[in-house]
Short mmCIF file of C-alpha atoms and ligand atoms in Angstrom, two decimals:
data_model
loop_
_atom_site.label_atom_id
_atom_site.label_comp_id
_atom_site.label_asym_id
_atom_site.label_seq_id
_atom_site.Cartn_x
_atom_site.Cartn_y
_atom_site.Cartn_z
CA MET A 1 13.69 -23.13 0.06
CA LYS A 2 13.05 -21.19 -2.98
CA ALA A 3 13.17 -17.52 -3.08
CA THR A 4 13.34 -14.57 -5.65
CA ARG A 5 16.46 -12.49 -4.77
CA ILE A 6 18.19 -9.68 -6.31
CA HIS A 7 22.00 -9.71 -6.38
CA GLN A 8 22.27 -6.21 -7.93
CA PHE A 9 19.81 -3.34 -8.52
CA GLY A 10 18.32 -3.08 -12.13
CA GLY A 11 15.47 -3.87 -14.41
CA PRO A 12 13.25 -6.98 -13.93
CA GLU A 13 16.05 -9.32 -15.23
CA VAL A 14 17.87 -9.04 -11.98
CA LEU A 15 15.27 -11.03 -10.12
CA THR A 16 16.55 -14.30 -9.84
CA TYR A 17 14.63 -17.67 -8.73
CA GLU A 18 16.98 -19.78 -6.60
CA GLU A 19 17.63 -22.06 -3.82
CA VAL A 20 18.49 -20.13 -0.32
CA PRO A 21 18.90 -21.35 3.22
CA ASP A 22 15.49 -21.65 5.29
CA PRO A 23 15.15 -19.05 7.73
CA LYS A 24 15.56 -19.93 11.50
CA PRO A 25 13.01 -18.42 13.87
CA ARG A 26 14.07 -17.09 17.14
CA ALA A 27 12.45 -18.10 20.53
CA ASP A 28 10.29 -14.96 19.89
CA GLN A 29 9.47 -15.57 16.32
CA VAL A 30 7.20 -17.46 14.14
CA SER A 31 7.89 -19.29 10.93
CA VAL A 32 5.24 -18.92 8.27
CA ARG A 33 4.82 -20.67 4.94
CA VAL A 34 4.18 -17.98 2.56
CA ARG A 35 1.37 -18.89 0.42
CA ALA A 36 0.84 -15.38 -1.22
CA CYS A 37 2.92 -12.31 -1.55
CA ALA A 38 1.51 -9.36 -3.13
CA LEU A 39 3.45 -6.66 -5.15
CA ASN A 40 3.62 -2.84 -4.46
CA HIS A 41 5.42 -0.20 -6.26
CA LEU A 42 7.89 -0.41 -3.47
CA ASP A 43 9.15 -3.67 -4.79
CA ILE A 44 9.98 -1.91 -8.16
CA PHE A 45 11.82 0.97 -6.23
CA VAL A 46 13.81 -1.53 -4.16
CA ARG A 47 14.74 -3.49 -7.33
CA LYS A 48 16.05 -0.28 -8.90
CA GLY A 49 18.00 0.60 -5.94
CA LEU A 50 17.21 2.28 -2.61
CA PRO A 51 19.75 3.06 0.18
CA GLY A 52 19.74 0.71 3.05
CA VAL A 53 19.27 -2.37 1.06
CA ASN A 54 21.84 -4.95 1.68
CA LEU A 55 22.26 -7.53 -1.35
CA PRO A 56 21.36 -10.25 -1.93
CA HIS A 57 17.96 -9.21 -1.02
CA ILE A 58 14.39 -10.80 -0.93
CA LEU A 59 11.66 -8.55 -2.00
CA GLY A 60 8.13 -8.52 -1.00
CA SER A 61 5.93 -6.70 1.74
CA ASP A 62 2.50 -8.22 1.74
CA ILE A 63 2.46 -11.80 3.03
CA ALA A 64 -0.26 -14.29 3.83
CA GLY A 65 0.31 -17.90 4.82
CA GLU A 66 0.29 -20.56 7.36
CA ILE A 67 2.27 -20.91 10.66
CA VAL A 68 4.66 -23.85 10.61
CA GLU A 69 6.75 -23.33 13.67
CA VAL A 70 6.32 -21.19 16.73
CA GLY A 71 9.21 -19.86 18.85
CA ALA A 72 9.42 -21.13 22.66
CA TYR A 73 8.50 -17.59 24.03
CA ILE A 74 5.11 -17.52 22.18
CA SER A 75 1.90 -19.15 23.63
CA ASP A 76 -1.28 -17.71 21.83
CA LEU A 77 -0.22 -18.78 18.12
CA LYS A 78 -0.15 -22.36 16.76
CA PRO A 79 1.12 -24.29 13.76
CA GLY A 80 -1.61 -24.24 10.87
CA GLN A 81 -3.08 -21.20 11.63
CA ARG A 82 -3.93 -18.81 8.56
CA VAL A 83 -2.24 -15.53 9.23
CA ILE A 84 -1.00 -12.52 7.44
CA VAL A 85 2.38 -10.84 8.54
CA ALA A 86 2.11 -7.19 9.15
CA PRO A 87 4.54 -5.57 6.58
CA MET A 88 6.82 -3.66 8.81
CA SER A 89 9.85 -3.76 11.23
CA PHE A 90 10.33 -1.85 14.31
CA CYS A 91 12.44 -1.95 17.34
CA GLY A 92 9.32 -2.24 19.58
CA ARG A 93 11.35 -0.58 22.66
CA CYS A 94 11.63 3.21 21.88
CA PRO A 95 9.35 5.91 23.02
CA LYS A 96 7.84 6.11 19.52
CA CYS A 97 7.06 2.34 19.31
CA LEU A 98 5.93 2.23 23.00
CA ALA A 99 3.51 5.18 22.08
CA GLY A 100 2.29 3.02 19.20
CA LEU A 101 3.74 5.06 16.44
CA GLN A 102 5.86 2.39 15.04
CA ASN A 103 6.07 4.24 11.76
CA GLN A 104 8.11 6.90 13.49
CA CYS A 105 10.62 4.51 15.05
CA ARG A 106 14.26 5.24 13.92
CA GLN A 107 14.65 1.44 12.98
CA PHE A 108 11.27 1.46 11.07
CA THR A 109 11.44 -0.12 7.82
CA VAL A 110 8.93 -2.11 5.36
CA LEU A 111 9.21 -5.73 4.79
CA GLY A 112 11.05 -6.45 1.67
CA ASN A 113 12.65 -2.88 1.93
CA GLY A 114 15.35 -2.54 4.69
CA VAL A 115 14.83 -6.29 5.68
CA ASP A 116 14.14 -9.41 3.69
CA GLY A 117 10.64 -9.90 2.49
CA GLY A 118 8.27 -12.48 1.34
CA ASN A 119 9.28 -13.51 -2.13
CA CYS A 120 10.15 -16.86 -0.80
CA GLU A 121 8.57 -20.01 0.77
CA LEU A 122 9.30 -19.49 4.46
CA ILE A 123 9.82 -16.32 6.59
CA ALA A 124 10.63 -15.92 10.17
CA ALA A 125 8.79 -12.74 11.86
CA PRO A 126 8.27 -11.52 15.38
CA ALA A 127 5.09 -12.63 17.10
CA ALA A 128 3.76 -8.94 17.30
CA ASN A 129 3.56 -9.01 13.25
CA ILE A 130 1.43 -12.19 13.08
CA ILE A 131 -2.12 -11.63 12.75
CA PRO A 132 -4.63 -14.51 12.08
CA ILE A 133 -7.11 -14.13 9.18
CA PRO A 134 -10.73 -15.52 8.88
CA ASP A 135 -11.53 -18.23 6.60
CA SER A 136 -13.66 -15.77 4.34
CA LEU A 137 -10.44 -14.40 3.09
CA ASP A 138 -8.24 -16.53 0.75
CA PHE A 139 -4.58 -16.05 0.92
CA ASN A 140 -4.52 -13.98 -2.26
CA GLN A 141 -7.11 -11.58 -0.95
CA ALA A 142 -5.56 -11.38 2.32
CA ALA A 143 -2.10 -10.72 0.88
CA SER A 144 -3.61 -7.68 -1.07
CA VAL A 145 -4.56 -5.92 2.02
CA PRO A 146 -1.93 -4.86 4.54
CA LEU A 147 0.56 -2.31 2.84
CA VAL A 148 -1.91 -0.46 0.82
CA PHE A 149 -4.91 -0.57 3.37
CA VAL A 150 -2.95 0.54 6.31
CA THR A 151 -1.19 3.31 4.20
CA ALA A 152 -4.59 4.75 3.05
CA TRP A 153 -6.17 4.49 6.56
CA HIS A 154 -3.14 6.40 8.07
CA MET A 155 -3.42 9.14 5.33
CA LEU A 156 -7.14 9.67 5.73
CA VAL A 157 -7.82 8.99 9.20
CA GLY A 158 -4.45 9.25 11.07
CA ARG A 159 -3.29 12.28 9.13
CA ALA A 160 -6.14 14.12 7.38
CA ALA A 161 -8.76 13.29 10.08
CA ILE A 162 -11.53 12.55 7.38
CA ARG A 163 -14.88 13.49 8.67
CA ALA A 164 -18.52 12.45 7.53
CA GLY A 165 -19.77 14.65 4.62
CA GLN A 166 -16.39 15.78 3.35
CA THR A 167 -15.39 15.53 -0.36
CA VAL A 168 -12.32 13.52 -1.16
CA LEU A 169 -10.40 13.23 -4.28
CA VAL A 170 -8.62 10.02 -4.62
CA LEU A 171 -6.19 9.95 -7.61
CA GLY A 172 -5.56 6.74 -9.49
CA ALA A 173 -8.64 4.30 -8.84
CA ASN A 174 -6.90 1.41 -10.02
CA SER A 175 -3.80 1.74 -7.64
CA GLY A 176 -3.68 -0.13 -4.55
CA VAL A 177 -3.88 2.80 -2.35
CA GLY A 178 -6.53 4.30 -4.63
CA ILE A 179 -8.66 1.14 -4.19
CA ALA A 180 -8.33 1.16 -0.53
CA ALA A 181 -8.87 4.97 -0.02
CA ILE A 182 -12.06 5.03 -2.02
CA GLN A 183 -13.58 2.50 0.06
CA ILE A 184 -12.27 3.87 3.42
CA ALA A 185 -13.68 7.36 2.41
CA LYS A 186 -17.03 5.99 1.68
CA LEU A 187 -16.86 4.04 4.92
CA PHE A 188 -16.60 7.55 6.56
CA HIS A 189 -19.61 8.75 4.44
CA ALA A 190 -17.52 10.99 2.51
CA ARG A 191 -18.33 12.07 -1.26
CA VAL A 192 -15.55 10.72 -3.39
CA ILE A 193 -14.09 11.96 -6.60
CA THR A 194 -11.51 9.51 -8.15
CA THR A 195 -9.55 9.37 -11.48
CA ALA A 196 -8.87 6.63 -13.87
CA GLY A 197 -7.23 6.52 -17.36
CA ASP A 198 -9.65 4.20 -19.23
CA GLU A 199 -13.41 3.49 -19.46
CA LYS A 200 -12.80 0.19 -17.98
CA LYS A 201 -10.95 1.48 -15.02
CA MET A 202 -13.43 4.34 -14.58
CA ALA A 203 -16.30 1.76 -14.31
CA ARG A 204 -14.34 -0.19 -11.69
CA GLY A 205 -13.86 3.02 -9.78
CA LEU A 206 -17.48 3.59 -9.49
CA GLU A 207 -18.11 -0.10 -8.65
CA LEU A 208 -15.71 0.57 -5.47
CA GLY A 209 -18.28 3.36 -4.40
CA ALA A 210 -16.81 6.49 -5.90
CA ASP A 211 -19.48 8.98 -6.71
CA PHE A 212 -17.70 10.68 -9.50
CA VAL A 213 -14.88 9.49 -11.74
CA VAL A 214 -12.55 11.78 -14.02
CA ASP A 215 -10.51 10.51 -17.04
CA HIS A 216 -7.13 11.74 -16.01
CA TYR A 217 -5.88 11.40 -19.54
CA GLN A 218 -8.83 12.97 -21.48
CA GLN A 219 -10.03 15.64 -18.74
CA ARG A 220 -8.37 18.18 -16.77
CA ILE A 221 -8.92 17.04 -13.07
CA SER A 222 -9.05 20.32 -11.58
CA GLN A 223 -11.60 21.52 -13.96
CA GLU A 224 -13.86 18.52 -13.54
CA VAL A 225 -13.41 18.88 -9.63
CA ARG A 226 -14.65 22.48 -10.05
CA LYS A 227 -17.73 21.46 -11.84
CA ILE A 228 -18.57 18.72 -9.53
CA THR A 229 -18.25 20.91 -6.39
CA HIS A 230 -19.62 23.82 -7.95
CA GLY A 231 -16.63 25.77 -7.81
CA GLU A 232 -15.64 25.02 -4.24
CA GLY A 233 -13.05 22.35 -4.39
CA VAL A 234 -12.48 19.23 -2.20
CA ASP A 235 -11.58 18.89 1.53
CA ILE A 236 -8.88 16.34 1.05
CA VAL A 237 -6.76 15.09 -1.76
CA VAL A 238 -5.22 11.61 -1.41
CA GLU A 239 -1.94 12.00 -3.37
CA HIS A 240 0.69 9.26 -4.42
CA VAL A 241 1.26 10.11 -7.94
CA GLY A 242 3.63 13.05 -7.49
CA SER A 243 5.17 15.28 -10.00
CA ALA A 244 2.51 14.36 -12.93
CA THR A 245 -0.48 15.27 -10.99
CA TRP A 246 0.79 17.65 -8.11
CA ASP A 247 -0.29 21.13 -9.63
CA GLU A 248 -3.62 19.75 -10.58
CA SER A 249 -3.99 18.27 -6.94
CA MET A 250 -3.16 21.56 -5.19
CA ARG A 251 -5.73 23.33 -7.55
CA CYS A 252 -8.52 20.90 -6.53
CA LEU A 253 -8.29 21.87 -2.77
CA LYS A 254 -10.95 24.19 -1.26
CA ALA A 255 -9.89 26.96 1.00
CA GLY A 256 -8.62 25.12 4.14
CA GLY A 257 -8.34 22.00 2.41
CA THR A 258 -5.80 19.28 3.01
CA LEU A 259 -3.46 17.43 0.66
CA VAL A 260 -2.08 14.11 2.16
CA THR A 261 0.70 12.37 0.05
CA CYS A 262 2.26 9.01 0.61
CA GLY A 263 4.32 8.59 -2.60
CA ALA A 264 5.74 10.06 -5.77
CA THR A 265 5.50 7.32 -8.37
CA THR A 266 5.83 9.72 -11.26
CA GLY A 267 8.74 11.79 -9.62
CA PRO A 268 9.57 13.63 -6.39
CA GLN A 269 10.18 17.07 -7.37
CA VAL A 270 7.16 19.57 -7.37
CA GLY A 271 6.61 23.26 -7.02
CA ILE A 272 4.60 25.06 -4.43
CA ASP A 273 3.36 28.51 -4.83
CA LEU A 274 3.68 29.83 -1.08
CA ARG A 275 1.18 32.55 -1.81
CA PHE A 276 -1.47 30.12 -2.74
CA LEU A 277 -0.49 27.79 0.31
CA PHE A 278 -0.76 30.59 2.90
CA SER A 279 -3.75 32.79 1.47
CA ARG A 280 -5.79 29.48 1.07
CA GLN A 281 -4.61 28.18 4.44
CA LEU A 282 -4.05 24.80 2.83
CA SER A 283 -2.40 21.96 4.70
CA LEU A 284 0.15 19.67 3.19
CA LEU A 285 0.60 16.30 5.07
CA GLY A 286 3.37 13.66 4.54
CA SER A 287 2.15 10.09 5.39
CA TYR A 288 4.14 6.94 5.74
CA MET A 289 2.62 3.27 6.10
CA GLY A 290 0.57 3.45 9.56
CA THR A 291 0.85 2.05 12.88
CA MET A 292 0.23 -1.45 14.07
CA SER A 293 -2.94 -0.33 15.80
CA GLU A 294 -4.06 1.31 12.49
CA LEU A 295 -3.33 -1.94 10.66
CA HIS A 296 -5.59 -3.98 13.14
CA GLU A 297 -8.24 -1.27 12.94
CA VAL A 298 -8.51 -1.58 9.12
CA LEU A 299 -8.31 -5.23 9.21
CA GLY A 300 -11.22 -5.33 11.42
CA HIS A 301 -13.16 -3.67 8.57
CA VAL A 302 -11.81 -5.85 5.89
CA PHE A 303 -12.58 -9.13 8.00
CA ALA A 304 -16.10 -7.88 8.49
CA GLY A 305 -16.43 -7.56 4.71
CA ARG A 306 -16.83 -3.67 4.65
CA LEU A 307 -13.49 -3.16 2.96
CA LYS A 308 -12.61 -5.30 0.19
CA PRO A 309 -9.46 -6.28 -1.42
CA VAL A 310 -8.89 -6.43 -5.17
CA VAL A 311 -6.92 -9.06 -6.76
CA ASP A 312 -5.97 -8.48 -10.46
CA HIS A 313 -3.54 -11.16 -11.32
CA ILE A 314 -1.69 -14.02 -9.80
CA PHE A 315 1.74 -15.22 -10.91
CA PRO A 316 3.91 -18.22 -9.70
CA LEU A 317 6.76 -17.10 -7.63
CA ARG A 318 9.21 -18.53 -10.26
CA ASP A 319 7.62 -15.84 -12.63
CA THR A 320 8.37 -12.80 -10.30
CA ARG A 321 10.08 -11.22 -13.19
CA ALA A 322 7.19 -11.51 -15.48
CA ALA A 323 4.88 -10.00 -12.57
CA HIS A 324 7.22 -7.03 -12.44
CA GLU A 325 6.95 -6.56 -16.13
CA TYR A 326 3.36 -6.65 -15.89
CA MET A 327 3.34 -4.09 -13.04
CA GLU A 328 5.41 -1.66 -14.89
CA LYS A 329 2.88 -1.46 -17.76
CA SER A 330 0.39 -0.21 -15.34
CA GLN A 331 -2.64 -1.96 -17.02
CA MET A 332 -3.81 -3.72 -13.58
CA PHE A 333 -6.72 -3.00 -11.52
CA GLY A 334 -5.89 -4.22 -8.11
CA LYS A 335 -3.18 -6.33 -6.66
CA ILE A 336 -0.58 -8.51 -8.38
CA VAL A 337 0.27 -11.51 -6.15
CA LEU A 338 2.85 -14.22 -6.16
CA ASN A 339 2.20 -17.63 -5.15
CA PRO A 340 5.35 -19.57 -4.05
ZN1 ZN B 401 11.13 1.73 18.08
#
């Protein structure tokens, strides 16, 4: 089969489109013909070099396709079914996995990170990862869902325990997590403030359901949030930007508020004024991906049309390099998808 692999870490030039052996599914696995694989910032981090990545390596976490072969142990899936592959790998046997907390398993990793991913024509995955999709979703839309929607769901629902009537600040309306978090917060009848970097992205943020949008280049986020909330601040901040926005994010919290973070795209080192943290009784929560149960839950809302994936641009798999270069320009609103 064809695949895009990296043989060394580096810039987009290390992405190599080449012939590789077909995967051989085990008796407990399903082989899926990849029809679409969406990009995430994780692809760029892995390409640049992360510990635990064995080379050569196939990138790509978010896979939608058709089943081509079903292992002997599996009776409830069949060739031809349209499916997504849950973007995670876990042992399935440890106490955390058995408690449904797969993202706390010691062997937990994301497809395309610690194990080979979906920038290829065929992938073999355990049956537990295979989730049938309705005809209402095309492959590009389906591939745009799993990683960012389960991440945003785990942040808001699993970690921050969002409640109706709360005010939520979602950074980066155009990012995958932002697009998912705005919609999930609205699903829970929250008031949503989001941020974007130009007028077009600001308008798209409002279309997704945000009640207010702040221009994060022209305006100071915390000042605008204070105005909107009449000086009170927000209940929850959805952070994934990191050092560039951290101080502003902290200033936006009301007393007793919660900042939940799943990433550090602009850098991991931030400062915390402990006096501010304790006197205002703030909660800082880390969040990483989500559980299989949460993935099924959020997918239920996507399948019912209550949450909508946003596809920005589709590239052929052979042009993975161009797709990475496009992503690094941060001009997109929504997901970049590769088609083998
Ligand atoms: Zn486990």
